Short mmCIF file of C-alpha atoms in Angstrom, two decimals:
data_model
loop_
_atom_site.label_atom_id
_atom_site.label_comp_id
_atom_site.label_asym_id
_atom_site.label_seq_id
_atom_site.Cartn_x
_atom_site.Cartn_y
_atom_site.Cartn_z
CA MET A 1 10.33 12.47 0.64
CA VAL A 2 13.35 10.41 1.73
CA ALA A 3 11.98 10.28 5.29
CA LEU A 4 8.60 9.16 3.91
CA LEU A 5 10.14 6.35 1.84
CA ARG A 6 12.30 5.30 4.77
CA ALA A 7 9.17 5.08 6.94
CA VAL A 8 7.48 2.89 4.30
CA ILE A 9 10.46 0.50 4.07
CA ARG A 10 10.74 0.38 7.86
CA ARG A 11 7.02 -0.41 8.11
CA ASP A 12 7.26 -3.30 5.66
CA LEU A 13 10.33 -4.79 7.32
CA LEU A 14 8.76 -4.44 10.75
CA LEU A 15 5.55 -6.09 9.53
CA ALA A 16 7.58 -8.91 7.97
CA TRP A 17 9.45 -9.42 11.25
CA ARG A 18 6.18 -9.59 13.18
CA ARG A 19 4.78 -12.04 10.59
CA ARG A 20 7.94 -14.16 10.47
CA ALA A 21 5.95 -17.32 9.76
CA ASP A 22 4.88 -15.97 6.35
CA ILE A 23 8.48 -15.46 5.22
CA ALA A 24 9.53 -18.80 6.65
CA THR A 25 6.81 -20.46 4.55
CA VAL A 26 8.23 -19.00 1.33
CA VAL A 27 11.83 -19.88 2.16
CA LEU A 28 10.96 -23.40 3.32
CA PHE A 29 8.88 -23.93 0.19
CA PHE A 30 11.93 -23.03 -1.90
CA VAL A 31 14.22 -25.34 0.11
CA ILE A 32 11.80 -28.27 0.02
CA VAL A 33 10.95 -28.03 -3.69
CA VAL A 34 14.64 -27.93 -4.60
CA SER A 35 15.44 -30.82 -2.23
CA LEU A 36 12.70 -33.04 -3.67
CA PHE A 37 14.39 -33.33 -7.06
CA PRO A 38 17.60 -35.17 -6.05
CA LEU A 39 15.36 -37.58 -4.12
CA GLY A 40 13.00 -38.11 -7.02
CA VAL A 41 15.48 -38.21 -9.90
CA GLY A 42 18.01 -40.43 -8.19
CA PRO A 43 21.72 -40.00 -7.40
CA GLU A 44 23.09 -39.90 -10.94
CA PRO A 45 25.70 -37.07 -10.57
CA ASN A 46 25.85 -35.99 -14.21
CA LEU A 47 22.08 -35.70 -14.50
CA LEU A 48 21.85 -33.74 -11.24
CA ARG A 49 24.59 -31.35 -12.34
CA THR A 50 22.75 -30.74 -15.61
CA ILE A 51 19.36 -30.03 -14.08
CA ALA A 52 20.59 -28.03 -11.05
CA PRO A 53 20.33 -24.48 -12.45
CA GLY A 54 16.92 -25.11 -14.01
CA ILE A 55 15.47 -26.66 -10.85
CA ILE A 56 16.76 -23.92 -8.55
CA TRP A 57 15.53 -21.23 -10.90
CA VAL A 58 12.05 -22.75 -11.31
CA ALA A 59 11.76 -23.18 -7.54
CA ALA A 60 12.76 -19.52 -7.09
CA LEU A 61 10.05 -18.46 -9.59
CA LEU A 62 7.41 -20.43 -7.71
CA ALA A 63 8.56 -19.17 -4.31
CA CYS A 64 8.36 -15.58 -5.61
CA MET A 65 4.84 -16.23 -6.89
CA LEU A 66 3.85 -17.52 -3.48
CA SER A 67 4.99 -14.38 -1.68
CA LEU A 68 3.46 -11.97 -4.21
CA GLN A 69 -0.13 -12.51 -3.17
CA GLN A 70 0.58 -10.95 0.22
CA MET A 71 2.25 -7.89 -1.23
CA PHE A 72 -0.79 -5.58 -1.43
CA ALA A 73 -3.71 -7.76 -0.30
CA SER A 74 -3.86 -6.87 3.39
CA ASP A 75 -3.18 -3.18 2.69
CA HIS A 76 -6.06 -3.24 0.22
CA SER A 77 -8.54 -4.70 2.70
CA ASP A 78 -7.63 -2.58 5.74
CA GLY A 79 -7.42 0.78 3.94
CA ALA A 80 -3.64 1.25 4.28
CA LEU A 81 -3.35 1.21 0.50
CA ASP A 82 -5.68 4.22 0.21
CA GLN A 83 -3.33 6.14 2.48
CA MET A 84 -0.40 5.26 0.19
CA LEU A 85 -2.38 6.39 -2.86
CA LEU A 86 -2.95 9.73 -1.10
CA ALA A 87 0.61 10.12 0.17
CA ALA A 88 2.68 13.26 -0.13
CA ALA A 89 5.21 11.47 -2.38
CA PRO A 90 4.68 10.11 -5.94
CA LEU A 91 3.07 6.66 -5.82
CA GLY A 92 5.78 5.31 -8.15
CA MET A 93 8.43 6.10 -5.55
CA ILE A 94 6.43 4.46 -2.79
CA VAL A 95 6.01 1.39 -4.99
CA ILE A 96 9.79 1.23 -5.53
CA ALA A 97 10.32 1.39 -1.76
CA ARG A 98 7.76 -1.35 -1.18
CA ALA A 99 9.16 -3.58 -3.93
CA PHE A 100 12.65 -3.14 -2.46
CA ALA A 101 11.40 -4.14 1.01
CA HIS A 102 9.52 -7.08 -0.48
CA TRP A 103 12.63 -8.24 -2.31
CA LEU A 104 14.71 -8.00 0.88
CA ILE A 105 12.16 -10.21 2.59
CA SER A 106 11.33 -12.77 -0.07
CA GLY A 107 14.01 -12.54 -2.78
CA LEU A 108 17.28 -12.08 -0.92
CA PRO A 109 16.87 -15.21 1.27
CA LEU A 110 16.55 -17.30 -1.90
CA VAL A 111 19.74 -15.77 -3.32
CA ILE A 112 21.64 -16.46 -0.11
CA LEU A 113 20.37 -20.06 0.18
CA SER A 114 21.00 -21.04 -3.44
CA PRO A 115 24.73 -21.96 -3.11
CA VAL A 116 23.89 -24.21 -0.17
CA LEU A 117 21.12 -25.94 -2.10
CA ALA A 118 23.39 -26.31 -5.13
CA ILE A 119 25.59 -28.66 -3.10
CA GLN A 120 22.77 -31.23 -3.19
CA PHE A 121 23.17 -31.29 -6.96
CA ASP A 122 26.95 -31.49 -6.83
CA LEU A 123 27.16 -28.26 -8.79
CA ALA A 124 30.81 -27.39 -9.48
CA PRO A 125 32.12 -24.86 -6.90
CA GLU A 126 33.09 -22.37 -9.60
CA LEU A 127 29.51 -22.35 -10.95
CA SER A 128 27.96 -21.51 -7.60
CA PRO A 129 28.84 -17.79 -7.73
CA VAL A 130 27.37 -17.60 -11.25
CA LEU A 131 24.10 -19.11 -9.99
CA THR A 132 24.02 -16.70 -7.04
CA LEU A 133 24.78 -13.71 -9.24
CA SER A 134 22.10 -14.71 -11.76
CA LEU A 135 19.55 -14.97 -8.92
CA LEU A 136 20.74 -11.66 -7.46
CA LEU A 137 20.02 -9.95 -10.79
CA GLY A 138 16.93 -12.00 -11.57
CA THR A 139 14.89 -12.02 -8.36
CA PRO A 140 14.33 -8.22 -8.31
CA ILE A 141 12.90 -8.57 -11.85
CA LEU A 142 10.58 -11.31 -10.57
CA THR A 143 9.43 -9.10 -7.69
CA LEU A 144 8.81 -6.03 -9.88
CA THR A 145 7.08 -7.89 -12.72
CA GLY A 146 5.05 -9.94 -10.25
CA ALA A 147 3.97 -6.82 -8.39
CA ILE A 148 2.25 -5.58 -11.58
CA GLY A 149 0.20 -8.78 -11.58
CA ALA A 150 -0.44 -8.56 -7.83
CA ALA A 151 -1.72 -5.00 -8.23
CA LEU A 152 -3.92 -5.93 -11.21
CA THR A 153 -5.54 -8.92 -9.48
CA LEU A 154 -6.11 -7.04 -6.23
CA GLY A 155 -9.53 -7.67 -4.71
CA LEU A 156 -10.49 -10.27 -7.32
CA ARG A 157 -12.06 -13.57 -6.36
CA GLY A 158 -9.54 -16.36 -7.01
CA GLY A 159 -6.89 -13.72 -7.64
CA GLY A 160 -4.09 -16.08 -6.60
CA MET A 161 -4.56 -18.50 -9.48
CA LEU A 162 -5.11 -15.67 -11.96
CA LEU A 163 -1.94 -14.04 -10.72
CA ALA A 164 0.04 -17.22 -11.48
CA LEU A 165 -1.43 -17.46 -14.99
CA LEU A 166 -0.74 -13.79 -15.61
CA VAL A 167 2.78 -13.57 -14.25
CA LEU A 168 4.46 -16.93 -14.91
CA PRO A 169 4.60 -16.42 -18.72
CA LEU A 170 6.27 -13.05 -18.09
CA TYR A 171 8.93 -14.83 -16.04
CA VAL A 172 10.03 -16.97 -19.01
CA PRO A 173 12.79 -14.62 -20.31
CA VAL A 174 14.25 -14.28 -16.80
CA LEU A 175 14.22 -18.05 -16.37
CA ILE A 176 15.92 -18.67 -19.71
CA LEU A 177 18.65 -16.08 -19.09
CA GLY A 178 19.14 -17.00 -15.43
CA ALA A 179 19.41 -20.76 -15.85
CA GLY A 180 21.20 -20.25 -19.17
CA ALA A 181 23.95 -18.24 -17.46
CA VAL A 182 24.96 -21.25 -15.36
CA ASP A 183 24.69 -23.61 -18.33
CA ALA A 184 26.89 -21.35 -20.44
CA ALA A 185 29.47 -21.11 -17.67
CA SER A 186 29.54 -24.89 -17.24
CA ALA A 187 30.01 -25.33 -21.00
CA GLY A 188 33.03 -23.03 -20.77
CA LEU A 189 31.41 -20.26 -22.84
CA GLY A 190 31.34 -17.72 -20.00
CA ALA A 191 28.20 -16.35 -18.40
CA ASP A 192 28.88 -12.68 -19.16
CA ALA A 193 26.42 -12.39 -22.05
CA HIS A 194 23.55 -13.90 -20.07
CA LEU A 195 24.30 -11.90 -16.94
CA LEU A 196 24.59 -8.63 -18.86
CA LEU A 197 21.27 -9.27 -20.59
CA LEU A 198 19.75 -10.04 -17.19
CA ALA A 199 21.18 -6.79 -15.81
CA ALA A 200 19.77 -4.89 -18.79
CA GLN A 201 16.38 -6.44 -18.17
CA LEU A 202 16.59 -5.43 -14.51
CA VAL A 203 17.32 -1.83 -15.46
CA VAL A 204 14.40 -1.71 -17.91
CA THR A 205 12.02 -3.38 -15.43
CA ALA A 206 13.08 -1.14 -12.54
CA THR A 207 12.47 1.90 -14.74
CA PHE A 208 9.04 1.04 -16.08
CA ALA A 209 7.42 -1.47 -13.70
CA PRO A 210 6.88 0.98 -10.78
CA TRP A 211 4.70 3.23 -12.94
CA ALA A 212 2.71 0.25 -14.23
CA ILE A 213 2.23 -0.98 -10.64
CA ALA A 214 1.15 2.51 -9.56
CA ALA A 215 -1.40 2.72 -12.39
CA ALA A 216 -2.75 -0.76 -11.57
CA LEU A 217 -3.10 0.15 -7.89
CA ARG A 218 -5.06 3.30 -8.77
CA ILE A 219 -7.43 1.25 -10.91
CA SER A 220 -8.01 -1.33 -8.20
CA ALA A 221 -8.71 1.37 -5.60
CA GLU A 222 -11.68 2.75 -7.53
CA MET B 1 -10.13 26.25 -1.54
CA LEU B 2 -11.80 23.11 -2.82
CA GLU B 3 -14.44 23.22 -5.54
CA ALA B 4 -16.45 20.58 -7.34
CA HIS B 5 -18.12 21.46 -10.66
CA ASP B 6 -21.12 19.44 -11.85
CA ILE B 7 -19.65 16.14 -10.78
CA GLU B 8 -21.45 12.89 -11.46
CA ILE B 9 -20.55 9.61 -9.81
CA THR B 10 -21.55 6.20 -11.08
CA ARG B 11 -20.78 2.89 -9.42
CA GLY B 12 -21.15 0.02 -11.85
CA ASP B 13 -24.34 0.79 -13.77
CA ARG B 14 -25.89 2.84 -11.02
CA ARG B 15 -25.75 6.62 -11.10
CA LEU B 16 -25.36 7.77 -7.50
CA PHE B 17 -25.77 11.47 -8.17
CA GLY B 18 -25.06 14.03 -10.83
CA ASN B 19 -24.74 17.79 -11.35
CA LEU B 20 -23.33 18.22 -7.90
CA SER B 21 -21.39 21.39 -7.30
CA LEU B 22 -19.85 22.62 -4.11
CA ALA B 23 -17.24 25.06 -2.91
CA LEU B 24 -15.33 24.92 0.34
CA GLN B 25 -13.71 28.10 1.68
CA PRO B 26 -11.17 28.16 4.53
CA GLY B 27 -12.95 27.80 7.85
CA THR B 28 -15.87 25.90 6.34
CA LEU B 29 -17.29 22.64 7.55
CA LEU B 30 -19.10 20.55 4.95
CA LEU B 31 -21.43 18.02 6.50
CA VAL B 32 -22.44 15.29 4.06
CA THR B 33 -25.60 13.44 5.06
CA GLY B 34 -27.83 10.90 3.39
CA SER B 35 -29.20 7.42 3.81
CA ASN B 36 -27.08 4.28 3.48
CA GLY B 37 -25.97 3.79 -0.10
CA SER B 38 -26.66 7.39 -1.09
CA GLY B 39 -23.02 7.88 -2.11
CA LYS B 40 -21.46 9.67 0.85
CA THR B 41 -18.30 7.57 0.86
CA SER B 42 -18.07 7.71 -2.94
CA LEU B 43 -18.32 11.49 -2.84
CA LEU B 44 -15.56 11.66 -0.23
CA ARG B 45 -13.34 9.30 -2.21
CA ALA B 46 -13.94 11.43 -5.30
CA LEU B 47 -13.02 14.60 -3.38
CA CYS B 48 -9.77 12.85 -2.33
CA GLY B 49 -9.01 11.79 -5.88
CA LEU B 50 -9.29 8.06 -5.20
CA LEU B 51 -12.32 7.83 -7.44
CA VAL B 52 -12.60 9.61 -10.76
CA PRO B 53 -16.02 11.22 -11.28
CA SER B 54 -17.70 10.13 -14.52
CA ALA B 55 -18.35 13.79 -15.32
CA GLY B 56 -17.26 17.14 -13.96
CA ALA B 57 -14.07 18.24 -12.26
CA ILE B 58 -12.75 18.78 -8.75
CA ARG B 59 -10.41 21.69 -8.29
CA TRP B 60 -8.00 22.72 -5.55
CA HIS B 61 -7.19 26.44 -5.75
CA GLY B 62 -8.45 26.40 -9.32
CA GLU B 63 -6.37 23.44 -10.54
CA ASN B 64 -7.85 20.07 -11.34
CA ILE B 65 -6.77 17.61 -8.64
CA ARG B 66 -6.08 14.99 -11.34
CA ASN B 67 -3.22 17.16 -12.56
CA LEU B 68 -2.04 18.23 -9.11
CA ARG B 69 -1.72 14.73 -7.60
CA GLU B 70 0.86 14.83 -4.75
CA GLU B 71 0.71 18.63 -4.79
CA TYR B 72 -2.91 18.25 -3.67
CA TRP B 73 -2.43 15.22 -1.44
CA ARG B 74 0.24 16.89 0.66
CA HIS B 75 -2.50 19.27 1.82
CA LEU B 76 -4.98 16.53 2.62
CA VAL B 77 -5.77 14.10 5.42
CA TYR B 78 -8.28 11.39 4.54
CA ILE B 79 -9.55 9.03 7.19
CA GLY B 80 -11.89 6.47 5.68
CA HIS B 81 -14.27 4.17 7.48
CA THR B 82 -11.46 1.61 7.64
CA ASN B 83 -8.79 2.74 10.06
CA ALA B 84 -5.76 1.78 7.92
CA LEU B 85 -4.08 0.28 11.00
CA LYS B 86 -1.83 -2.76 10.72
CA ASP B 87 -2.71 -5.34 13.38
CA GLU B 88 0.91 -6.30 14.06
CA LEU B 89 2.17 -2.75 14.61
CA THR B 90 1.77 -0.83 17.85
CA ALA B 91 -0.39 2.30 18.10
CA THR B 92 2.72 4.51 17.95
CA GLU B 93 4.18 2.70 14.95
CA ASN B 94 0.87 2.89 13.10
CA LEU B 95 0.56 6.58 13.88
CA GLY B 96 4.14 7.22 12.77
CA VAL B 97 3.60 5.55 9.39
CA LEU B 98 0.28 7.33 8.74
CA CYS B 99 1.81 10.73 9.58
CA ALA B 100 4.90 9.98 7.46
CA LEU B 101 2.66 9.22 4.46
CA SER B 102 1.11 12.66 4.89
CA GLY B 103 4.61 14.13 4.87
CA VAL B 104 4.52 14.93 8.61
CA HIS B 105 7.26 13.55 10.85
CA PRO B 106 6.34 14.05 14.50
CA SER B 107 8.75 13.15 17.31
CA ALA B 108 8.07 10.18 19.56
CA GLU B 109 7.04 12.56 22.32
CA GLN B 110 4.51 14.36 20.07
CA GLN B 111 3.04 10.99 19.06
CA ARG B 112 2.77 9.94 22.68
CA GLN B 113 0.98 13.18 23.57
CA ALA B 114 -1.40 12.89 20.62
CA LEU B 115 -2.36 9.35 21.67
CA ALA B 116 -2.74 10.47 25.31
CA ARG B 117 -5.10 13.27 24.28
CA PHE B 118 -7.26 10.65 22.60
CA GLY B 119 -7.33 8.60 25.81
CA LEU B 120 -4.75 6.02 24.75
CA ALA B 121 -2.10 6.80 27.38
CA GLY B 122 -0.37 3.59 28.47
CA ARG B 123 -1.53 1.70 25.37
CA GLU B 124 1.08 3.08 22.95
CA ARG B 125 3.04 -0.19 22.94
CA LEU B 126 0.11 -2.54 22.42
CA PRO B 127 -0.25 -4.06 18.96
CA ALA B 128 -3.32 -2.69 17.20
CA LYS B 129 -4.99 -6.09 17.22
CA ALA B 130 -5.13 -5.91 21.04
CA LEU B 131 -7.10 -2.63 20.88
CA SER B 132 -10.88 -2.40 20.92
CA GLN B 133 -12.79 -1.05 17.92
CA GLY B 134 -13.17 2.35 19.58
CA GLN B 135 -9.50 2.49 20.53
CA ARG B 136 -8.49 1.63 16.97
CA ARG B 137 -10.66 4.50 15.74
CA ARG B 138 -9.04 6.83 18.26
CA THR B 139 -5.57 5.78 17.10
CA ALA B 140 -6.49 6.61 13.50
CA LEU B 141 -8.00 9.95 14.55
CA ALA B 142 -5.00 10.87 16.74
CA ARG B 143 -3.26 11.58 13.44
CA LEU B 144 -5.44 14.68 13.07
CA SER B 145 -3.89 16.46 16.03
CA LEU B 146 -0.43 15.85 14.50
CA CYS B 147 -1.50 16.90 10.99
CA SER B 148 -3.13 20.21 11.92
CA THR B 149 -0.84 21.99 9.45
CA LEU B 150 -2.57 20.21 6.55
CA PRO B 151 -5.54 22.42 5.62
CA LEU B 152 -8.05 19.91 4.24
CA TRP B 153 -9.46 17.08 6.33
CA ILE B 154 -11.83 14.56 4.76
CA LEU B 155 -13.32 12.29 7.41
CA ASP B 156 -15.68 9.39 6.74
CA GLU B 157 -17.86 8.67 9.80
CA PRO B 158 -15.25 9.87 12.29
CA PHE B 159 -17.61 9.47 15.26
CA ALA B 160 -18.46 5.83 14.60
CA ALA B 161 -17.47 3.52 17.51
CA LEU B 162 -16.35 6.45 19.69
CA ASP B 163 -17.55 7.00 23.26
CA SER B 164 -18.89 10.36 24.42
CA ALA B 165 -15.53 11.57 25.80
CA ALA B 166 -13.79 10.85 22.51
CA VAL B 167 -16.64 12.45 20.53
CA SER B 168 -16.37 15.68 22.50
CA HIS B 169 -12.58 15.67 22.06
CA MET B 170 -13.04 15.18 18.30
CA GLN B 171 -15.53 18.07 18.23
CA ALA B 172 -12.89 20.27 19.86
CA VAL B 173 -10.13 19.12 17.49
CA VAL B 174 -12.27 19.74 14.40
CA GLY B 175 -13.53 23.04 15.83
CA ARG B 176 -9.99 24.26 16.45
CA HIS B 177 -8.90 23.25 12.94
CA LEU B 178 -11.79 25.23 11.44
CA ALA B 179 -11.05 28.24 13.63
CA ASP B 180 -7.44 28.13 12.34
CA GLY B 181 -8.75 28.42 8.77
CA GLY B 182 -8.81 24.72 7.91
CA MET B 183 -11.44 22.96 5.80
CA VAL B 184 -13.26 19.84 6.94
CA VAL B 185 -15.57 17.47 5.09
CA ILE B 186 -17.40 15.02 7.33
CA THR B 187 -20.04 12.35 6.80
CA THR B 188 -22.04 11.32 9.81
CA HIS B 189 -25.26 9.70 10.88
CA GLN B 190 -25.08 11.17 14.36
CA GLU B 191 -26.21 14.63 15.38
CA VAL B 192 -22.86 16.03 16.48
CA PRO B 193 -22.74 19.80 16.76
CA ILE B 194 -19.35 21.18 15.74
CA PRO B 195 -18.42 24.79 16.42
CA ALA B 196 -17.69 26.07 12.92
CA PRO B 197 -17.36 29.62 11.53
CA THR B 198 -19.37 28.51 8.47
CA MET B 199 -21.17 25.26 7.93
CA THR B 200 -22.82 23.82 4.82
CA GLU B 201 -24.91 20.72 4.84
CA LEU B 202 -25.22 18.56 1.77
CA ASN B 203 -27.96 15.97 1.80
CA LEU B 204 -27.42 13.41 -0.94
CA ASP B 205 -30.98 12.06 -0.68
CA GLN B 206 -32.40 15.33 -1.99
CA GLY B 207 -32.05 16.55 -5.52
CA TYR B 208 -31.60 13.26 -7.34
CA ARG B 209 -33.79 10.38 -8.48
#
């Protein structure tokens, strides 16, 4: 089963490499959305410092949304999804492997870029690691929760818009805890409580989301 | 052995067929025929477990396939009318992934030989989007010669888009699998004789409506 899951992850990474433009779109979207705010709001340092975590987190949510639509759509239309539903390993495990690959492709670049983008907002250097850590814990939750929506809206007309309406409300707790971690740290309260709650949410999501995604995929294959 | 007991399949509001029973012993070829829209693909998807019949049960060695799940799927190769190939991956990479999903891990050399036997020698490194329709079909079918250890093959229109050389090779591959005690379910519109120890034909146009 390990060899099977490794083959699935390798396939997704290889496909992502061959479709580099798709990943670049998501990452550039994130960079541009974040960069628009200092230009639009003006160079008032205190204001920028205050809004930085919120802006970066909202942009990360939207960038994740953008990449989710591609997660199962092409596999659904060319029959590759059927082969995964009939695989020799539990579908839940395959879904975990695919979500991990998807996060490596679309979540990790956002985490890595966030400290660089935070400079535009003059975010204090000691807050940068907190922001990165909150995104590192938060983006896998976004991928897993979003994948449930992507699986449910598979094959629907106008599924992209429906996906956004379905998934964005579910992202609210992650957004509050993620952006709140940086705010708490900047207020001198310490970010531990927020980050631990985020970690707890990641554990719960990683435990239950794969089986929900698997069930949704089975329904959409019928 | 694979059995279906009184299964009924409905798509939307339309009842495709009902009270259908069949049993497939080792070495048996089941040929599913019928006009377009008679439910051949739906029957095959139900036999795979992709589609849940609205009534009845499908059993593998006496156990309902809905309870067996992976335990059933690790004995099964399903090739649908879509080839499940990714355009950006090469023929070898596609073949490797499809075999891995079936729990089979052939070496690079075995994959190369399987593709060569299906007339794709020298095209292993081409991305699937550069292959013709027939070559894409051959790539998908090349998986069969690597998955001969899996007893049950369910093939939806395997001969579509194939030329006569590939059709005769497919006949031989399926014939050999049946002679080794495998089970094959095939839908086809073409008259393709397959050497089979036992053959049953199921015409979905008869016995309903």
